[in-house]
mmCIF file of C-alpha atoms and ligand atoms in Angstrom:
data_model
loop_
_atom_site.group_PDB
_atom_site.id
_atom_site.type_symbol
_atom_site.label_atom_id
_atom_site.label_comp_id
_atom_site.label_asym_id
_atom_site.label_seq_id
_atom_site.Cartn_x
_atom_site.Cartn_y
_atom_site.Cartn_z
ATOM 1 C CA MET U 12 -0.016 -0.041 0.181
ATOM 2 C CA MET U 13 1.385 3.357 -0.827
ATOM 3 C CA VAL U 14 0.888 5.993 1.733
ATOM 4 C CA GLU U 15 -0.241 9.546 0.976
ATOM 5 C CA GLY U 16 2.664 11.979 2.278
ATOM 6 C CA PHE U 17 5.124 9.443 1.301
ATOM 7 C CA PRO U 18 6.030 8.839 -2.009
ATOM 8 C CA GLY U 19 8.105 6.073 -2.653
ATOM 9 C CA VAL U 20 7.280 4.320 0.514
ATOM 10 C CA THR U 21 5.362 1.245 0.277
ATOM 11 C CA VAL U 22 3.741 -0.324 3.747
ATOM 12 C CA VAL U 23 3.134 -4.050 3.646
ATOM 13 C CA ASP U 24 -0.233 -4.209 5.061
ATOM 14 C CA HIS U 25 -0.866 -7.965 4.858
ATOM 15 C CA PRO U 26 -2.763 -9.326 7.563
ATOM 16 C CA LEU U 27 0.088 -11.620 8.625
ATOM 17 C CA VAL U 28 2.812 -9.180 8.720
ATOM 18 C CA GLN U 29 0.457 -6.950 10.842
ATOM 19 C CA HIS U 30 -0.284 -9.882 13.029
ATOM 20 C CA LYS U 31 3.408 -10.641 13.526
ATOM 21 C CA LEU U 32 4.504 -7.224 14.001
ATOM 22 C CA THR U 33 1.923 -6.733 17.138
ATOM 23 C CA ILE U 34 3.446 -9.788 18.759
ATOM 24 C CA MET U 35 6.848 -8.309 17.783
ATOM 25 C CA ARG U 36 6.402 -4.848 19.599
ATOM 26 C CA ASP U 37 4.625 -6.948 22.729
ATOM 27 C CA ALA U 38 7.461 -6.263 25.254
ATOM 28 C CA GLU U 39 6.687 -9.674 26.964
ATOM 29 C CA THR U 40 7.783 -11.559 23.731
ATOM 30 C CA SER U 41 10.834 -13.576 24.270
ATOM 31 C CA THR U 42 14.225 -13.155 22.189
ATOM 32 C CA ARG U 43 13.473 -16.562 20.670
ATOM 33 C CA GLY U 44 10.053 -15.440 19.668
ATOM 34 C CA PHE U 45 11.282 -11.897 18.487
ATOM 35 C CA ARG U 46 13.943 -13.623 16.079
ATOM 36 C CA GLN U 47 11.676 -16.299 14.715
ATOM 37 C CA LEU U 48 8.794 -13.703 14.146
ATOM 38 C CA LEU U 49 11.590 -11.187 12.302
ATOM 39 C CA ARG U 50 12.482 -13.945 10.091
ATOM 40 C CA GLU U 51 9.264 -14.663 8.760
ATOM 41 C CA ILE U 52 8.126 -11.276 8.421
ATOM 42 C CA ALA U 53 11.257 -10.631 6.386
ATOM 43 C CA ALA U 54 10.326 -13.224 3.784
ATOM 44 C CA LEU U 55 6.781 -11.583 3.535
ATOM 45 C CA ILE U 56 8.244 -8.165 2.922
ATOM 46 C CA CYS U 57 10.457 -9.273 0.653
ATOM 47 C CA TYR U 58 8.025 -10.576 -1.377
ATOM 48 C CA GLU U 59 6.640 -7.220 -2.110
ATOM 49 C CA ALA U 60 10.040 -5.747 -2.396
ATOM 50 C CA THR U 61 10.522 -8.121 -5.293
ATOM 51 C CA ARG U 62 7.222 -8.083 -7.142
ATOM 52 C CA ASP U 63 8.554 -5.933 -9.928
ATOM 53 C CA LEU U 64 11.852 -7.967 -10.659
ATOM 54 C CA PRO U 65 11.966 -8.073 -14.507
ATOM 55 C CA LEU U 66 11.196 -11.592 -15.757
ATOM 56 C CA GLU U 67 12.707 -13.433 -19.033
ATOM 57 C CA THR U 68 11.992 -16.321 -21.043
ATOM 58 C CA VAL U 69 13.931 -19.271 -21.064
ATOM 59 C CA GLU U 70 13.117 -22.936 -22.768
ATOM 60 C CA ILE U 71 13.068 -25.625 -20.409
ATOM 61 C CA ARG U 72 12.159 -29.254 -20.746
ATOM 62 C CA THR U 73 9.292 -30.811 -18.402
ATOM 63 C CA PRO U 74 8.933 -34.551 -18.265
ATOM 64 C CA LEU U 75 6.086 -34.073 -21.056
ATOM 65 C CA THR U 76 7.510 -31.411 -23.566
ATOM 66 C CA THR U 77 9.791 -28.627 -23.821
ATOM 67 C CA MET U 78 8.117 -24.798 -23.030
ATOM 68 C CA GLN U 79 8.877 -21.244 -22.842
ATOM 69 C CA ALA U 80 8.876 -20.099 -19.023
ATOM 70 C CA PRO U 81 9.708 -17.053 -16.902
ATOM 71 C CA LYS U 82 12.876 -16.767 -14.721
ATOM 72 C CA ILE U 83 14.190 -13.451 -12.883
ATOM 73 C CA ALA U 84 16.477 -11.736 -15.382
ATOM 74 C CA GLY U 85 20.004 -10.723 -14.787
ATOM 75 C CA LYS U 86 22.273 -11.140 -11.998
ATOM 76 C CA LYS U 87 21.629 -12.506 -8.589
ATOM 77 C CA LEU U 88 20.101 -10.045 -6.110
ATOM 78 C CA VAL U 89 22.169 -8.571 -3.137
ATOM 79 C CA PHE U 90 21.210 -8.382 0.380
ATOM 80 C CA ALA U 91 23.020 -5.619 2.214
ATOM 81 C CA SER U 92 22.606 -6.462 5.813
ATOM 82 C CA ILE U 93 23.246 -3.351 7.982
ATOM 83 C CA LEU U 94 24.719 -4.935 11.536
ATOM 84 C CA ARG U 95 23.782 -6.245 13.855
ATOM 85 C CA ALA U 96 19.841 -6.109 13.537
ATOM 86 C CA GLY U 97 19.929 -6.518 9.913
ATOM 87 C CA ASN U 98 20.673 -10.254 10.092
ATOM 88 C CA GLY U 99 17.378 -10.715 11.489
ATOM 89 C CA LEU U 100 15.903 -9.441 8.306
ATOM 90 C CA LEU U 101 18.205 -11.012 6.377
ATOM 91 C CA GLU U 102 17.715 -14.595 7.421
ATOM 92 C CA GLY U 103 14.207 -14.154 6.215
ATOM 93 C CA MET U 104 15.024 -12.730 2.892
ATOM 94 C CA LEU U 105 17.456 -15.433 2.266
ATOM 95 C CA ASP U 106 14.883 -18.144 3.237
ATOM 96 C CA LEU U 107 12.771 -16.908 0.012
ATOM 97 C CA VAL U 108 15.871 -16.136 -2.207
ATOM 98 C CA PRO U 109 18.289 -18.529 -1.239
ATOM 99 C CA SER U 110 20.759 -17.775 -4.295
ATOM 100 C CA ALA U 111 21.279 -14.101 -3.184
ATOM 101 C CA ARG U 112 24.582 -12.741 -2.559
ATOM 102 C CA VAL U 113 24.992 -10.827 0.688
ATOM 103 C CA ALA U 114 26.914 -7.618 1.491
ATOM 104 C CA HIS U 115 27.699 -7.024 5.083
ATOM 105 C CA VAL U 116 27.646 -3.279 6.407
ATOM 106 C CA GLY U 117 28.890 -2.899 10.043
ATOM 107 C CA ILE U 118 27.241 0.562 11.411
ATOM 108 C CA TYR U 119 26.244 0.969 14.845
ATOM 109 C CA ARG U 120 24.613 4.396 15.932
ATOM 110 C CA ASP U 121 26.276 6.664 18.388
ATOM 111 C CA PRO U 122 24.029 6.506 21.415
ATOM 112 C CA GLU U 123 25.197 10.470 21.999
ATOM 113 C CA THR U 124 25.012 12.002 18.891
ATOM 114 C CA LEU U 125 22.713 9.556 16.971
ATOM 115 C CA GLN U 126 25.591 9.816 13.996
ATOM 116 C CA ALA U 127 26.308 6.802 12.141
ATOM 117 C CA VAL U 128 29.564 4.938 12.894
ATOM 118 C CA GLU U 129 30.986 2.424 10.221
ATOM 119 C CA TYR U 130 33.338 -0.494 11.187
ATOM 120 C CA TYR U 131 33.171 -2.722 8.504
ATOM 121 C CA PHE U 132 32.002 -3.197 4.988
ATOM 122 C CA LYS U 133 32.357 -6.354 2.804
ATOM 123 C CA ALA U 134 30.096 -6.935 -0.543
ATOM 124 C CA PRO U 135 30.493 -8.383 -3.863
ATOM 125 C CA ASP U 136 32.448 -6.589 -6.479
ATOM 126 C CA ASP U 137 29.923 -6.255 -9.410
ATOM 127 C CA LEU U 138 27.219 -4.069 -7.218
ATOM 128 C CA SER U 139 26.683 -2.037 -10.423
ATOM 129 C CA GLU U 140 25.443 -4.940 -12.498
ATOM 130 C CA ARG U 141 22.976 -6.388 -9.554
ATOM 131 C CA THR U 142 19.878 -5.004 -7.479
ATOM 132 C CA VAL U 143 20.834 -4.545 -4.199
ATOM 133 C CA ILE U 144 18.434 -4.334 -1.642
ATOM 134 C CA ALA U 145 19.571 -3.030 1.714
ATOM 135 C CA VAL U 146 17.912 -4.362 5.009
ATOM 136 C CA ASP U 147 17.781 -3.049 8.648
ATOM 137 C CA PRO U 148 14.746 -3.483 10.964
ATOM 138 C CA MET U 149 14.397 0.055 11.944
ATOM 139 C CA LEU U 150 14.590 3.262 10.001
ATOM 140 C CA ALA U 151 14.662 6.145 13.446
ATOM 141 C CA THR U 152 16.820 9.009 12.206
ATOM 142 C CA ALA U 153 17.668 7.375 8.970
ATOM 143 C CA ASN U 154 21.345 7.966 9.890
ATOM 144 C CA SER U 155 22.286 4.607 9.525
ATOM 145 C CA ALA U 156 20.422 3.722 6.359
ATOM 146 C CA VAL U 157 21.416 7.016 4.902
ATOM 147 C CA ALA U 158 25.143 6.303 5.389
ATOM 148 C CA ALA U 159 24.990 2.553 4.593
ATOM 149 C CA VAL U 160 23.071 3.310 1.021
ATOM 150 C CA GLU U 161 25.882 6.236 0.395
ATOM 151 C CA ARG U 162 28.615 3.609 1.120
ATOM 152 C CA LEU U 163 26.806 0.801 -1.446
ATOM 153 C CA LYS U 164 26.543 3.658 -4.174
ATOM 154 C CA SER U 165 30.117 4.526 -3.629
ATOM 155 C CA ARG U 166 30.611 1.202 -4.274
ATOM 156 C CA GLY U 167 28.748 1.203 -7.771
ATOM 157 C CA ALA U 168 25.472 0.140 -6.601
ATOM 158 C CA ARG U 169 22.839 1.899 -9.168
ATOM 159 C CA ASP U 170 19.450 -0.272 -8.418
ATOM 160 C CA LEU U 171 18.731 0.024 -4.722
ATOM 161 C CA ARG U 172 15.854 -0.851 -2.559
ATOM 162 C CA PHE U 173 15.669 -0.600 1.001
ATOM 163 C CA VAL U 174 13.507 -2.853 3.716
ATOM 164 C CA CYS U 175 12.771 -2.258 6.972
ATOM 165 C CA LEU U 176 10.231 -3.896 9.508
ATOM 166 C CA LEU U 177 9.425 -0.097 11.314
ATOM 167 C CA ALA U 178 10.042 3.359 10.169
ATOM 168 C CA ALA U 179 9.581 6.743 11.397
ATOM 169 C CA PRO U 180 8.282 9.481 9.617
ATOM 170 C CA GLU U 181 11.339 11.971 10.391
ATOM 171 C CA GLY U 182 13.386 8.913 9.155
ATOM 172 C CA ILE U 183 11.546 8.442 5.901
ATOM 173 C CA ARG U 184 11.655 12.069 5.219
ATOM 174 C CA HIS U 185 15.370 12.107 5.785
ATOM 175 C CA PHE U 186 16.473 9.142 3.546
ATOM 176 C CA ARG U 187 13.941 10.034 0.873
ATOM 177 C CA SER U 188 15.410 13.790 0.838
ATOM 178 C CA VAL U 189 19.084 12.280 0.250
ATOM 179 C CA HIS U 190 18.343 8.887 -1.505
ATOM 180 C CA PRO U 191 14.965 9.711 -3.605
ATOM 181 C CA ASP U 192 16.094 7.228 -5.885
ATOM 182 C CA VAL U 193 15.639 4.363 -3.422
ATOM 183 C CA PRO U 194 12.160 3.317 -2.795
ATOM 184 C CA VAL U 195 11.263 1.859 0.934
ATOM 185 C CA PHE U 196 9.460 -1.117 1.896
ATOM 186 C CA THR U 197 8.358 -1.164 5.671
ATOM 187 C CA ALA U 198 5.492 -3.008 8.022
ATOM 188 C CA ALA U 199 4.581 0.265 9.606
ATOM 189 C CA ILE U 200 4.944 3.981 9.883
ATOM 190 C CA ASP U 201 5.067 4.578 13.481
ATOM 191 C CA SER U 202 4.208 8.088 15.315
ATOM 192 C CA HIS U 203 7.452 10.122 16.021
ATOM 193 C CA LEU U 204 10.923 9.630 17.545
ATOM 194 C CA ASN U 205 11.963 10.242 21.135
ATOM 195 C CA ASP U 206 14.444 12.529 22.361
ATOM 196 C CA HIS U 207 17.007 9.592 22.215
ATOM 197 C CA GLY U 208 15.998 8.844 18.695
ATOM 198 C CA TYR U 209 13.822 5.756 19.511
ATOM 199 C CA ILE U 210 10.764 5.231 17.292
ATOM 200 C CA VAL U 211 7.430 5.635 19.234
ATOM 201 C CA PRO U 212 5.365 3.171 19.856
ATOM 202 C CA GLY U 213 8.120 1.208 18.106
ATOM 203 C CA LEU U 214 9.397 -2.259 19.814
ATOM 204 C CA GLY U 215 12.732 -1.049 21.441
ATOM 205 C CA ASP U 216 15.949 -1.810 20.395
ATOM 206 C CA ALA U 217 15.628 -4.208 17.631
ATOM 207 C CA GLY U 218 19.333 -5.879 17.957
ATOM 208 C CA ASP U 219 19.038 -6.148 21.718
ATOM 209 C CA ARG U 220 15.789 -7.983 21.426
ATOM 210 C CA MET U 221 16.790 -10.047 18.846
ATOM 211 C CA TYR U 222 19.985 -11.138 20.471
ATOM 212 C CA GLY U 223 19.024 -10.556 24.153
ATOM 213 C CA THR U 224 21.712 -8.291 24.951
ATOM 214 C CA LYS U 225 19.817 -6.201 27.395
HETATM 215 C C1 PRP Y 4 19.793 0.223 15.200
HETATM 216 C C2 PRP Y 4 19.246 -0.572 14.283
HETATM 217 C C3 PRP Y 4 19.498 0.666 12.902
HETATM 218 C C4 PRP Y 4 19.698 1.874 13.363
HETATM 219 C C5 PRP Y 4 18.421 2.867 13.231
HETATM 220 O O1 PRP Y 4 21.056 -0.287 15.026
HETATM 221 O O2 PRP Y 4 19.369 -1.430 13.821
HETATM 222 O O3 PRP Y 4 20.791 -0.104 12.517
HETATM 223 O O4 PRP Y 4 19.687 1.596 15.240
HETATM 224 O O5 PRP Y 4 18.584 3.755 13.828
HETATM 225 P P1 PRP Y 4 18.891 5.453 12.880
HETATM 226 O O6 PRP Y 4 17.948 5.184 11.931
HETATM 227 O O7 PRP Y 4 18.567 6.401 14.143
HETATM 228 O O8 PRP Y 4 19.989 5.257 12.505
HETATM 229 P P2 PRP Y 4 22.135 0.005 16.559
HETATM 230 O O9 PRP Y 4 22.973 1.558 16.216
HETATM 231 O O10 PRP Y 4 21.380 0.310 17.963
HETATM 232 O O11 PRP Y 4 23.435 -1.056 16.481
HETATM 233 P P3 PRP Y 4 23.052 -2.739 16.425
HETATM 234 O O12 PRP Y 4 22.268 -3.012 15.292
HETATM 235 O O13 PRP Y 4 24.387 -3.327 16.279
HETATM 236 O O14 PRP Y 4 22.556 -2.757 17.835
HETATM 237 N N1 URA Y 5 17.154 1.538 16.686
HETATM 238 C C1 URA Y 5 16.439 0.761 17.009
HETATM 239 O O1 URA Y 5 16.997 -0.777 17.547
HETATM 240 N N2 URA Y 5 15.171 0.981 17.746
HETATM 241 C C2 URA Y 5 14.474 2.174 17.609
HETATM 242 O O2 URA Y 5 13.422 2.500 18.150
HETATM 243 C C3 URA Y 5 15.359 3.304 16.813
HETATM 244 C C4 URA Y 5 16.875 2.959 16.761
#
């Protein structure tokens, strides 16, 4: 669903996504449950984010005859996981597209300044020839996503999408003002950011909830 006031943003409003997201938001949900649900939701959002991938026709032989059949055109997709929490989405996306290539972008958000700090980067060499889907559950100030996409672009990526679970209106506006060419897919757009840059009502710190580090 496209949302008025947020061009380039698709909210995946499928009932299964919304149901699972509600359980993830619940503070009582266990680490194990949170991780499992993130993986399940990721596959469903990935389904929407890949809906318009171009197809080509190839000839195959079924047990009965030959036929012209559709296949995704071009090189394998790249999923770019923004560490740490991106890995939770990555797993579910790989369930759906097991042959995708994977880039890792290590970025954390400085808790005082909320600026993105990069500590690791590893990606396939030929990003310019592939569709690259950057993944991170949370788009809060968008400082992390903006920096990650800048880095992927500097390494040649031109056809990019961004997949998250929750987005703040402030983050979407920031992200789309810097990267208007990159469509965003999310399960929900929440109310606002609090003074510490957390999404409200949100679900807390995605990395901590997924890995049980707090
Ligand atoms: C979280 C989240 C995003 C970032 C979002 O990561 O996974 O990467 O914050 O916030 P922003 O939009 O304001 O940049 P965090 O910095 O907590 O690192 P972690 O995933 O390693 O826990
Ligand atoms: N990062 C998170 O994990 N949660 C937020 O609400 C904001 C940034």
